[in-house]
CSV table of C-alpha atoms in Angstrom, one decimal:
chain,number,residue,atom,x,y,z
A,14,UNK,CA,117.0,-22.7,8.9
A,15,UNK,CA,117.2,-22.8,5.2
A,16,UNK,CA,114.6,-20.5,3.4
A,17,UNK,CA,112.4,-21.5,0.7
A,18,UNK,CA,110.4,-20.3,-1.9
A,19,UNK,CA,106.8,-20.6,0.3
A,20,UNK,CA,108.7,-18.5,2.9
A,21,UNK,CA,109.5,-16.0,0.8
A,22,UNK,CA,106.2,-15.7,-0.9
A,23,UNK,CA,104.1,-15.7,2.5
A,24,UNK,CA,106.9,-12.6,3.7
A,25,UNK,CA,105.9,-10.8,0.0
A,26,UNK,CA,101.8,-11.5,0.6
A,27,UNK,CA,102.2,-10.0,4.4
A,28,UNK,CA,104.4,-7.1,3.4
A,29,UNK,CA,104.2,-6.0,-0.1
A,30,UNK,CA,108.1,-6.0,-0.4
A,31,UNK,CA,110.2,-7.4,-2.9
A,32,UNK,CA,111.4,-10.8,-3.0
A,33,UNK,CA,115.0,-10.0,-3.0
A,34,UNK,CA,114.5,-8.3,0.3
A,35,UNK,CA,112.0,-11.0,1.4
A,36,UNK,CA,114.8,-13.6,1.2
A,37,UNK,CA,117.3,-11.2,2.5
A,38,UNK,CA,114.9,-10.6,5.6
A,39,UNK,CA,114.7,-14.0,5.8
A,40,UNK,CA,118.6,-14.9,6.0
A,41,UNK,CA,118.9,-12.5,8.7
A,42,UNK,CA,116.3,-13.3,10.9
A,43,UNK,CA,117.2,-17.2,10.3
A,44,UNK,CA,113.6,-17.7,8.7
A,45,UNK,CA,111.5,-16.1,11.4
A,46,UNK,CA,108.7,-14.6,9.6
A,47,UNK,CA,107.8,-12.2,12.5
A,48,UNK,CA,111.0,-10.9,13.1
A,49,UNK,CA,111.2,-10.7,9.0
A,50,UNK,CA,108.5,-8.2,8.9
A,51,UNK,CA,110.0,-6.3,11.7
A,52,UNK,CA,113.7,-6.1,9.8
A,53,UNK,CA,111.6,-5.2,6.6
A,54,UNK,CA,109.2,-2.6,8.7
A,55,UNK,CA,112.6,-1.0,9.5
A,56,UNK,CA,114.3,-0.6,6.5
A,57,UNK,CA,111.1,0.3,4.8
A,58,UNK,CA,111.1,3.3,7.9
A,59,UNK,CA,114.7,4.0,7.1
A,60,UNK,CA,113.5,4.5,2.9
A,61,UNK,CA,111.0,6.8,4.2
A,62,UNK,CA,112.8,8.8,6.2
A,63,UNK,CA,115.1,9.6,3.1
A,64,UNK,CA,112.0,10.8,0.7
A,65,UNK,CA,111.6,13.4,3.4
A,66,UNK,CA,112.8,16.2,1.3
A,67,UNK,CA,110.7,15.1,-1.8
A,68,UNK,CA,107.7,17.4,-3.1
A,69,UNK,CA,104.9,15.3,-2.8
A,70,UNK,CA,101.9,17.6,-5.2
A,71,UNK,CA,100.2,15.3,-6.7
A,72,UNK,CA,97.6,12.6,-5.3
A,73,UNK,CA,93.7,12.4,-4.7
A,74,UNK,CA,91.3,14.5,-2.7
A,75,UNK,CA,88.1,12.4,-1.6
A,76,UNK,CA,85.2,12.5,0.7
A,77,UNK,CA,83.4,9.6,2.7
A,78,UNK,CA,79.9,10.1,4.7
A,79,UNK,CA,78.4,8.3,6.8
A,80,UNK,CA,75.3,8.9,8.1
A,81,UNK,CA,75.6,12.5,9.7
A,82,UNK,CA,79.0,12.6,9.7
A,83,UNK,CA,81.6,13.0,6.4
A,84,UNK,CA,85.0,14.1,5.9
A,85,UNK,CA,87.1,15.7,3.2
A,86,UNK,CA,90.9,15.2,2.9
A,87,UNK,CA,93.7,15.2,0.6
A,88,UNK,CA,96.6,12.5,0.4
A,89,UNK,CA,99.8,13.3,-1.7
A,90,UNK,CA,102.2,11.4,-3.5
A,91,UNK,CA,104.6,12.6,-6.0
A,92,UNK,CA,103.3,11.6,-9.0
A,93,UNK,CA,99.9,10.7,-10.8
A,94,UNK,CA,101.3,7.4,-11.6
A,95,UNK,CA,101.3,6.5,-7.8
A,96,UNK,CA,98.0,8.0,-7.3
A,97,UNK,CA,96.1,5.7,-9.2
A,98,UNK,CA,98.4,2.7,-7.6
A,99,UNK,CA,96.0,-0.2,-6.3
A,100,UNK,CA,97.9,0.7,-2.7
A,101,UNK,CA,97.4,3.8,-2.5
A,102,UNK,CA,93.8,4.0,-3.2
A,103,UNK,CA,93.5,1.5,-0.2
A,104,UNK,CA,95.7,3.7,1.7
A,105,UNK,CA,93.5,6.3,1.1
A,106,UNK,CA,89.7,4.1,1.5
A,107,UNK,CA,91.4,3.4,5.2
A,108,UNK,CA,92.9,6.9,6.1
A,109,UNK,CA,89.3,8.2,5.1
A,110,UNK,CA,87.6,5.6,7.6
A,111,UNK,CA,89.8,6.4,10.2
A,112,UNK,CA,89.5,9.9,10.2
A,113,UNK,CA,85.3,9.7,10.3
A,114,UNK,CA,85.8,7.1,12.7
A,115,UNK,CA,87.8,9.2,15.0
A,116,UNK,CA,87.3,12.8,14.4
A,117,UNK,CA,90.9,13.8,15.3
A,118,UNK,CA,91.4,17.9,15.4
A,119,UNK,CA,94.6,18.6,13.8
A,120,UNK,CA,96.9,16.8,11.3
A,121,UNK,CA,99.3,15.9,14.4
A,122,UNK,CA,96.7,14.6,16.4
A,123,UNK,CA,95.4,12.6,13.2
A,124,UNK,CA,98.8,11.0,12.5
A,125,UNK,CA,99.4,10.7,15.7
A,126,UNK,CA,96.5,8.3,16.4
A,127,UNK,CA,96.3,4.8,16.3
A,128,UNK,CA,93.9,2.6,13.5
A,129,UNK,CA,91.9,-0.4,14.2
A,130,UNK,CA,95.3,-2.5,13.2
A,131,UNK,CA,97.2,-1.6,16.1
A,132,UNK,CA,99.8,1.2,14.1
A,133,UNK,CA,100.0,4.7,14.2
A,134,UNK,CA,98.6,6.7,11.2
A,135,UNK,CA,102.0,8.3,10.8
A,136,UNK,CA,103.4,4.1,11.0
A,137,UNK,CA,100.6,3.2,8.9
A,138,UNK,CA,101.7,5.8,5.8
A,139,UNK,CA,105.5,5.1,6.7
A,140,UNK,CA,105.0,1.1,5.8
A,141,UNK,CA,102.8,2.3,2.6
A,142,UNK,CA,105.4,4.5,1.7
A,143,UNK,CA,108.3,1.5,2.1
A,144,UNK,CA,105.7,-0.6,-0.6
A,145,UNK,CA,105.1,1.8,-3.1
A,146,UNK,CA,108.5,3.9,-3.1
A,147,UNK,CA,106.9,7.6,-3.2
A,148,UNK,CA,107.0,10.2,-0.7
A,149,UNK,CA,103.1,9.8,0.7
A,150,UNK,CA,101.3,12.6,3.0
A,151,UNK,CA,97.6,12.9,4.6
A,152,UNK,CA,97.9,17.1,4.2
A,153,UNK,CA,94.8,18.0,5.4
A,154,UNK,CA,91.3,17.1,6.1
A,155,UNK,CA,88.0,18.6,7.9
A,156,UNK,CA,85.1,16.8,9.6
A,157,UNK,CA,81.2,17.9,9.3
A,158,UNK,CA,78.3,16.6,11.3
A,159,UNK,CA,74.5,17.6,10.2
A,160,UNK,CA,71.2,17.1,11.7
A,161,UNK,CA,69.0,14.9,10.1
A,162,UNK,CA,67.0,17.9,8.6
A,163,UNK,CA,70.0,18.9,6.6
A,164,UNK,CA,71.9,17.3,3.5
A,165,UNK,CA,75.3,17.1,2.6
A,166,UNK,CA,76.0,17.5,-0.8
A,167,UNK,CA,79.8,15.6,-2.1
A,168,UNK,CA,81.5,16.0,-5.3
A,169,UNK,CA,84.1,14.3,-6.8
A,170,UNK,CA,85.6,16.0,-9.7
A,171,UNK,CA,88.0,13.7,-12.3
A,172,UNK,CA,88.3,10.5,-10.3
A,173,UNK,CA,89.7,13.4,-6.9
A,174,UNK,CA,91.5,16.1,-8.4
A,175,UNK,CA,89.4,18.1,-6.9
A,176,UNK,CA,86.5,17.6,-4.3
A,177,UNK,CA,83.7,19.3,-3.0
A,178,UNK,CA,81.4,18.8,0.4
A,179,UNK,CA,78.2,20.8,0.7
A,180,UNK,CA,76.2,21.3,3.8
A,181,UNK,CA,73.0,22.5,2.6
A,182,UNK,CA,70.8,23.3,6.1
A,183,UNK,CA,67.3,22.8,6.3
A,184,UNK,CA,66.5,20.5,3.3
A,185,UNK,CA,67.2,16.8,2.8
A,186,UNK,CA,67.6,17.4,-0.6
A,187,UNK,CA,70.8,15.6,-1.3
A,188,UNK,CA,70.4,15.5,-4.9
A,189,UNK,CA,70.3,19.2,-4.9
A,190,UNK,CA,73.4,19.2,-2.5
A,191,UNK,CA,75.2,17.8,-4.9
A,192,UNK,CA,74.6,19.9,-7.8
A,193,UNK,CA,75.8,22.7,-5.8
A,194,UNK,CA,78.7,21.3,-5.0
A,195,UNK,CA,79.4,20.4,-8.7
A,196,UNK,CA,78.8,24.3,-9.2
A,197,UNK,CA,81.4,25.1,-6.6
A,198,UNK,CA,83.8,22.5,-8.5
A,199,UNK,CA,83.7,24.5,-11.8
A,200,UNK,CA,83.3,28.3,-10.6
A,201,UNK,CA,85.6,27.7,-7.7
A,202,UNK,CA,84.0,31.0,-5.1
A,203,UNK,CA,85.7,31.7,-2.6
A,204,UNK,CA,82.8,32.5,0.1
A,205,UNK,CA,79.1,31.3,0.5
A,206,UNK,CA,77.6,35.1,1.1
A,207,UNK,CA,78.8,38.3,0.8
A,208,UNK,CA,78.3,38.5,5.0
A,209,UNK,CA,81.8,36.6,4.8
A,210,UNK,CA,84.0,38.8,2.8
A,211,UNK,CA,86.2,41.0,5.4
A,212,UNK,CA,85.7,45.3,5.2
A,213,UNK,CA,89.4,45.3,4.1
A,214,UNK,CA,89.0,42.6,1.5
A,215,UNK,CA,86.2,44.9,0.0
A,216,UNK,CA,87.9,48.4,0.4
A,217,UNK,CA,91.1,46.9,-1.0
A,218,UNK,CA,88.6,46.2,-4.2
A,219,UNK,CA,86.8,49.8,-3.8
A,220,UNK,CA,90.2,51.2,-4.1
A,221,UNK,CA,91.7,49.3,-7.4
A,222,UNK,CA,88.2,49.7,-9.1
A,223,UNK,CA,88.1,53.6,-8.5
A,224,UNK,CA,92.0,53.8,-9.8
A,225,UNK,CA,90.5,51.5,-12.7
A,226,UNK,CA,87.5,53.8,-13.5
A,227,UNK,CA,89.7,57.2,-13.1
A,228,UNK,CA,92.0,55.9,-15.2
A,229,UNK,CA,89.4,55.1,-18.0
A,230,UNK,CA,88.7,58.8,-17.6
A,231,UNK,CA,85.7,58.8,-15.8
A,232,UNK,CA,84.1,61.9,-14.3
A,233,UNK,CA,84.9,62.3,-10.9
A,234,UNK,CA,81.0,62.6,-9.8
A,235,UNK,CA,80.1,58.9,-11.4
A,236,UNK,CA,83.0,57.1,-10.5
A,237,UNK,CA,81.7,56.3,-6.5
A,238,UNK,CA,78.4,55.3,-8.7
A,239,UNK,CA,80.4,53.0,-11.1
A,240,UNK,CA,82.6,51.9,-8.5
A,241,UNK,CA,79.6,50.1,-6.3
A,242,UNK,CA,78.4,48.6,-9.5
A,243,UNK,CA,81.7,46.7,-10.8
A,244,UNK,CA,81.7,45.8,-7.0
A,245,UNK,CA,78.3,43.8,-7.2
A,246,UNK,CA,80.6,41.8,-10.0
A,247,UNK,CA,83.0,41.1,-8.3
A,248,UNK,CA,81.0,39.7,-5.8
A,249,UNK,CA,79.3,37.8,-8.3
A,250,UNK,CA,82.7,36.3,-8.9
A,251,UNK,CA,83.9,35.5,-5.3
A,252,UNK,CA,80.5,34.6,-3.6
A,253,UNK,CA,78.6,31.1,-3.9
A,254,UNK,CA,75.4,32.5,-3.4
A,255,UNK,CA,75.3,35.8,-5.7
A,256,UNK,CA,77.1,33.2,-8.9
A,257,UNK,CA,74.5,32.5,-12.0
A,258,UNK,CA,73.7,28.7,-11.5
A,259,UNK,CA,76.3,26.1,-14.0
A,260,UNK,CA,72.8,24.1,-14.4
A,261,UNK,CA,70.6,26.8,-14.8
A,262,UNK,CA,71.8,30.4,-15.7
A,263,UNK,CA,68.7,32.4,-15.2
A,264,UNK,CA,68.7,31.4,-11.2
A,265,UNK,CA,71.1,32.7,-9.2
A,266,UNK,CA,72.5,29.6,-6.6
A,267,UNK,CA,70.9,31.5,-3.9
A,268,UNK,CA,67.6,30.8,-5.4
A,269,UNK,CA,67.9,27.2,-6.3
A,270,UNK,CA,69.1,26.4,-2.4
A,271,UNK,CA,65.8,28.1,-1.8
A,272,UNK,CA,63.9,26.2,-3.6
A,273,UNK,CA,64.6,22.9,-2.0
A,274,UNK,CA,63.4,24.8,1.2
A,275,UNK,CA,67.3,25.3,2.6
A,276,UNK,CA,70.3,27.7,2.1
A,277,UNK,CA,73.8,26.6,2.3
A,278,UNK,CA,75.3,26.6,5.3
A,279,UNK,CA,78.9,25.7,4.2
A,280,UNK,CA,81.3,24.5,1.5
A,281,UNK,CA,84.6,22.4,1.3
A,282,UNK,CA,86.1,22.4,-1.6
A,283,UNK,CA,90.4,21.0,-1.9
A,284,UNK,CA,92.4,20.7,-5.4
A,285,UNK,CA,94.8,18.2,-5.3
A,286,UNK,CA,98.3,20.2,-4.6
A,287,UNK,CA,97.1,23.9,-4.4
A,288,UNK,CA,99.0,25.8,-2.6
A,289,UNK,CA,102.5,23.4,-3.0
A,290,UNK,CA,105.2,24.6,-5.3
A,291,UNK,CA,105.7,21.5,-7.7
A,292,UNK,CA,108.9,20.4,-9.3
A,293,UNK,CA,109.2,20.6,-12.8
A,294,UNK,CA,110.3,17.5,-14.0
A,295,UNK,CA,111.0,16.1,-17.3
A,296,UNK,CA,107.9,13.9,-18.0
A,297,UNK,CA,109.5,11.4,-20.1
A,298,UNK,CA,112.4,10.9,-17.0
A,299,UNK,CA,109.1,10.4,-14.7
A,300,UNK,CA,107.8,7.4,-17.0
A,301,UNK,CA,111.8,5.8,-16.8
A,302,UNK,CA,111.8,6.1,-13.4
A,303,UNK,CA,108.0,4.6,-13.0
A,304,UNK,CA,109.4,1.7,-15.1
A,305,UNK,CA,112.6,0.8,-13.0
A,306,UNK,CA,110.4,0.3,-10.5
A,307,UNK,CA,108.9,-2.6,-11.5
């Protein structure tokens, strides 16, 4: 059959592959459009596969709710370009969906499952992958559920470098939700309370602030005393609820969760690629190879 020029442009709308390839899919399968998208599905599987071995740090960390439900997740690419591709950011809108939708336990039990259009997530990110020519990954997520007498409080941080869910417990306030969760954006604790820091997390700080103080040549007989009061700062530093409010620095966070009538039950909070060694590349060999791409 010969191939035209509708052909191959119906093959590019359905697959979001080139039109070289279109027509070259279309040669082989002797202009069956099905059995085009399946040669293209597989070589697009076969490109994946080889951008196994790629570092993929960059990308977008978001949050969808729904009612009582919301999730938090991260999706990676390997560049910034490619995270604020068109496809992408639809790759991400759906992974988001599916996740609340579905409420799997694990990253292999989430890529594992299968989305409302009949693929696998793990199929799904593979045929994104084939169309936009990065190495993509759903790294992580985590799904909360409220009562209606709680609020959850999102943030979004620069357009998803980094994101923030709050579940503040007994108060609708979802205004004030938020807020905290922009607090947790910019001060970045590491705990809600100081009921959540481990004994050897604190006696490993006990120890290097009495080598501090000793060092300072302190008297022996005030150090324990000095000791218990650099300790409160450093609590200060790691623990949402001890921290000086960002909107507000006369009210401790503490107090402002309890002035909606609720204390925080929880925080989320991802950074896009913390945690993953990143290549150093040469930026202006990134914007070349962004441009040969199109």
């Amino acid at each position: 059959m010969a191939v035209t020029a509708q052909m191959v442009k119906e093959l590019r709308e359905k697959t979001g592959a080139g039109m070289m390839d279109c027509k070259k899919a279309l040669v082989q399968t002797d202009g069956d459009i099905d059995a085009a998208i399946d040669f293209l599905r597989e070589k697009g599987l076969s490109s994946a596969s080889k951008k196994a071995d790629r570092i993929a740090a960059e990308g977008i960390t978001s949050i969808l709710v729904q009612g009582n439900d919301a999730v938090i997740f991260e999706v990676n690419a390997e560049t910034d370009f490619v995270a604020k591709n068109e496809g992408f950011q639809t790759l991400v809108k759906e992974l988001g969906e599916h996740l609340i939708t579905t409420k799997p336990a694990t990253i292999e039990e989430a890529t594992a499952s299968t989305m409302s259009n009949g693929s696998t997530v793990a199929d799904h990110i593979s045929n994104a992958i084939a169309k936009i020519g990065e190495k993509i990954t759903l790294r992580r997520f985590e799904v909360r559920t409220k009562t209606d007498a709680d609020a959850f409080g999102p943030y979004l941080h620069m357009g998803g470098r980094i994101s923030v869910l709050v579940v503040l417990e007994n108060s609708t306030d979802d205004s004030a939700a938020r807020d905290i969760a922009m607090h947790i954006a910019a001060l970045n604790p590491k705990y809600v309370s100081r009921d959540e820091v481990s004994a050897e997390e604190v006696e490993h700080e006990r120890k290097i602030l009495t080598e501090q103080a000793l060092n300072e040549g302190k008297p022996e007989n005030i150090v324990a005393k000095m000791v218990e009061g650099r300790l409160g700062k450093y609590f200060e530093d790691v623990c949402l609820l001890d921290q000086a409010f960002v909107k507000n620095s006369d009210q401790k966070v503490r107090d402002f969760a309890a002035s909606t009538g609720g204390a925080v039950k929880e925080f989320i909070r991802y950074e896009v690629g913390e945690g993953i060694e990143k290549r150093e590349d040469n930026f202006a060999d990134e914007v070349m190879s962004q441009v040969n791409k199109k």
